[in-house]
Amino acid sequence: MSLMTLEDLKTILVENAGADDSGTLDGDFAAQEFTELGYDSLALLELAAGIQRRYGIVLPDEQVMELRTPEAVLAAVNSAAVNSAERLRQTS
Amino acid sequence: MKPNRRVVITGIGVRAPGGGGAKDFWNLLTAGRTATRRISFFDAGPFRSQVAGEVDFDAQAEGLTPRQIRRMDRAAQFAVVCTRDAVEDSGLELDRVEPHRIGVSLGSAVAAATSLEAEYLVLFDSGQTREVDTRYLTPHMFDHMVPSVMAAEVAWTVGAEGPVTMVSDGCTSGLDAIGHALHLIQDGVVDVMAAGATDTPISPIVLACFDAIKATTSYNDDPATASRPFDRSRNGFVLAEGCAMFVLEEYEHARRRNAEIYAEVTGYATRLNAFHMTGLKPDGREMAEAIRTALAQSRLDPPDVDYVNAHGSGTKQNDLHETAAVKASLGEHARRVPISSIKSMVGHSLGAIGSIEVAACALALRYGVIPPTANLRLPDPQCDLDYVPLVAREATLDTVLTIGSGFGGFQSAMVLRQPGGRAA
Amino acid sequence: MTQRVFVTGVGVVAPTGLGIAEYWAATLAGRSGISRIDDRHVGALAGRITGFDAARHLPGRLLPQTDVSTRLALTAADWAINDAGVRPGDRDEYDMGVMTSNACGGFDFTHRQFDKLWHDGPQHVSVYESFAWFYAVTTGQVSIRHGLRGPGTALVGEQAGGLDAIGYARRAIRRGTPLVISGGVDSALGPWGRVAHLSSGTVSTTDDPGQAYLPFAAAASGHVPGEGGAILVLEGGESLDRRGDRPRYGEIAGYAATFDPAPGSGRPPGLRRAAELALEDAGVTTADVGVVFADAAGTAEFDRAEAEAVTGLFGPYGVPVTAPKAGTGRLFSGGGPLDVVTACLALREGVIPPTPHDAQVAAGHRIDLVQNAPRERNMTVALVLARGRWGFNSAIVVRG
């Protein structure tokens, strides 16, 4: 089970960085590059900050700048979530 | 309009990290010492970036009265003290100049941000309420929201009754304020300008802004080497505060009173990049255009430039942008001309730094020394020009170019020359 | 010969109207946009813009990164550029500059970020705070939105700054940039902005929207802050000639700025001198001036100083004076540019809009304040005055 879905990502993105009326976030946009969707590096940072606020997951800065598509963000967030769950299990 | 009016710098006042006035500032630069340190003004523990270029400033010891200290934001205090120094340095007797012929052009990017934050904390009880209790209102809050009072303070310091304005072009404010002053004197509106810029942004809200966009360094364990322009390991700028003010005069005005002239300002241009509020294009196109225009105004060619004072903030995007802009505008000469960033030593004081860099250029022209880029130990292979690493360099300087970039897309360039240089 | 500079397009965002048609109709009718925007007594009145839906005018991506003042400015800039019939893409990008004024920055935006920082922690501060707050935001955002890559600047001079921006834009045009977007728009009417205005000590404490801002009146009790302003397209005569276009609104024929002497110096204030220098710059005399748009501070002391400057220049009751801003509130950087627009329209239509609220003029002022109804008058030249707190004086001469 994954922590964050594409729909969650869309919600955070629109809330923090806004949406154009052109409908780029309709349908399956997971594989499209953020730049094609009209989002710049600041929007990506705002997305990462929103993810941190909602899920408590911190993506390292260098990693954030390398995330070019929504699906890459989802993969990074969900693997970070799995890793931290793993760590929790090991320490408890 | 009176044609061919030339403009010269006859007085300099500086407050920058690492020392008192212009002399200390110049000693720091030529020694290649850095003045960045862990933030002491407040607990920076919660922030990503915890280092800054702080100025040790004692307003009372600087001669400001208790009333001045009470009413003025720290940035205004810096501006008034630097203006006083600049006038003294220039030897100009203000009571012998018609007040109508004196103007002020003061730059600042975030102006009274620090005072606003202090007032916010009282008014809204550290953010615990959005309800306003007017009993906690201070009489200066309006002037911190609308900071043109800072330019007024400078005007009162010099008795200016000509045009007085505040220029707020983000991080090119310091260059643009001098640029506007240049135009006013050239156009015959005034003969003397108190011009320069001030910023005292070391405060939680400003740190938080730059944290959010990862623009500032995270080298918190090694504050003295945290600012590393053009170095492979650089990872952001070091926030700083400071101020530089100048007496700018029409050339004949300065000559008539036998003033000692630091430099002539021969060209200035600014261009917007219309690209991004914080981002810079790697090709440096608009910056190159500003440089070409400033050189053309000076009737100079690229090979005439003896030194380039870089914006050199210590972010990767700036280093690439600026290197490309210098190459695009100076052509082959880019590979020969020395380039350095004093932000490696005094940090990035936002709107003020452009003026502080003009001070560095004027002093470089006077003393024939190029300040180095400190902390440049591992050159970035993509930055392949001569950035004068670590050690100052003696050189015969006739013409220097200083450049700056600012949020909002501002790209500015200014050319300064030896008084009586080739154009004279 | 120095180049002439014309207003070729305007965008108005005012409490009395969005867009030039609505604004001009309300202004001629002497309507007031001042209303109660809060339930408290002090600081409850403002000239607030109603019916502005930013999402209808701007792309959704711009909304999270802009303060209300920036949204208003961007919309006004869109309208001005359209109005001028300028297509930025058809021109050399370095031939178009942006020089605006701003007094308050993105103040309400930044208030929310201060709340986030101090209530929730640094990680909650928006990435957009780094520029949404600062005074250069209008210049930067307008440049980006329209691809304008010429010279840019942002000036702060309280209520005088908007005229200074137009003056500097004119200088830039004469120095070789054919077109410059100029003007100013401000808004700081959130909870913090309202008390910041109050702290100036010059905001009226009168509770009645019709009685609070009465410039030159015997009952003058201060001003009411407002939001809005105007963005103008300014073009040099040479490029207009090349395009074969006619200037649509008017000419920025003269500009000057002065600063009052330091308090206690005993020297005369600088407003009259600014007006004289602007007239001289325009090559006209007081006899040519058909109307004066007053700064109209609304306090007894400042009104007296302005009335003395005007009567000193024109003689007692020597020229019609008007202050449409009594119906918008003081708009800070937006005030001067909006007056310039109003002056252009007054010259074109041959009618002086009245000063709203019809209050009894204080006996000592000896000025011919246009009130009650618009006054028809054939005019070719208008003088626009503006003062910024602490001694800034600016004047622009508009030729129709």
Coordinates of C-alpha atoms in Angstrom, one line a residue, chain B residues 115-142 144-145, chain C residues 40 107 111 114-115 118 190-199:
Chain B
S115 CA 11.8 46.3 12.7
L116 CA 8.6 45.0 11.2
E117 CA 9.2 41.6 12.6
A118 CA 10.0 42.9 16.0
E119 CA 6.7 44.9 15.9
Y120 CA 4.8 41.9 14.6
L121 CA 5.9 39.9 17.6
V122 CA 4.6 42.4 20.0
L123 CA 1.4 43.3 18.1
F124 CA 0.4 39.7 17.5
D125 CA 1.9 38.2 20.6
S126 CA 4.5 36.1 18.8
G127 CA 2.0 34.9 16.3
Q128 CA -0.5 33.6 18.9
T129 CA -3.3 35.9 17.7
R130 CA -4.5 37.6 14.6
E131 CA -6.5 40.0 16.7
V132 CA -5.0 43.4 16.8
D133 CA -4.6 45.3 20.0
T134 CA -3.9 48.9 19.1
R135 CA -2.4 49.5 22.6
Y136 CA 0.7 47.7 21.3
L137 CA 1.0 49.8 18.2
T138 CA 4.2 51.8 17.9
P139 CA 4.3 55.2 16.1
H140 CA 6.9 54.0 13.7
M141 CA 5.1 51.0 12.3
F142 CA 3.9 52.9 9.2
H144 CA 8.6 50.4 8.6
M145 CA 5.9 49.3 6.2
Chain C
R40 CA -14.2 48.3 15.0
F107 CA 1.9 43.3 3.0
H111 CA 1.5 38.9 7.3
F114 CA 4.8 35.9 9.6
D115 CA 1.9 33.9 11.1
W118 CA 5.8 32.2 14.3
G190 CA -5.5 43.4 6.1
P191 CA -5.5 43.5 9.9
W192 CA -1.8 44.4 10.2
G193 CA -1.9 46.8 7.3
R194 CA -4.8 48.7 8.8
V195 CA -3.1 49.3 12.1
A196 CA 0.1 50.2 10.3
H197 CA -1.8 52.9 8.5
L198 CA -3.3 54.0 11.8
S199 CA 0.2 54.4 13.4

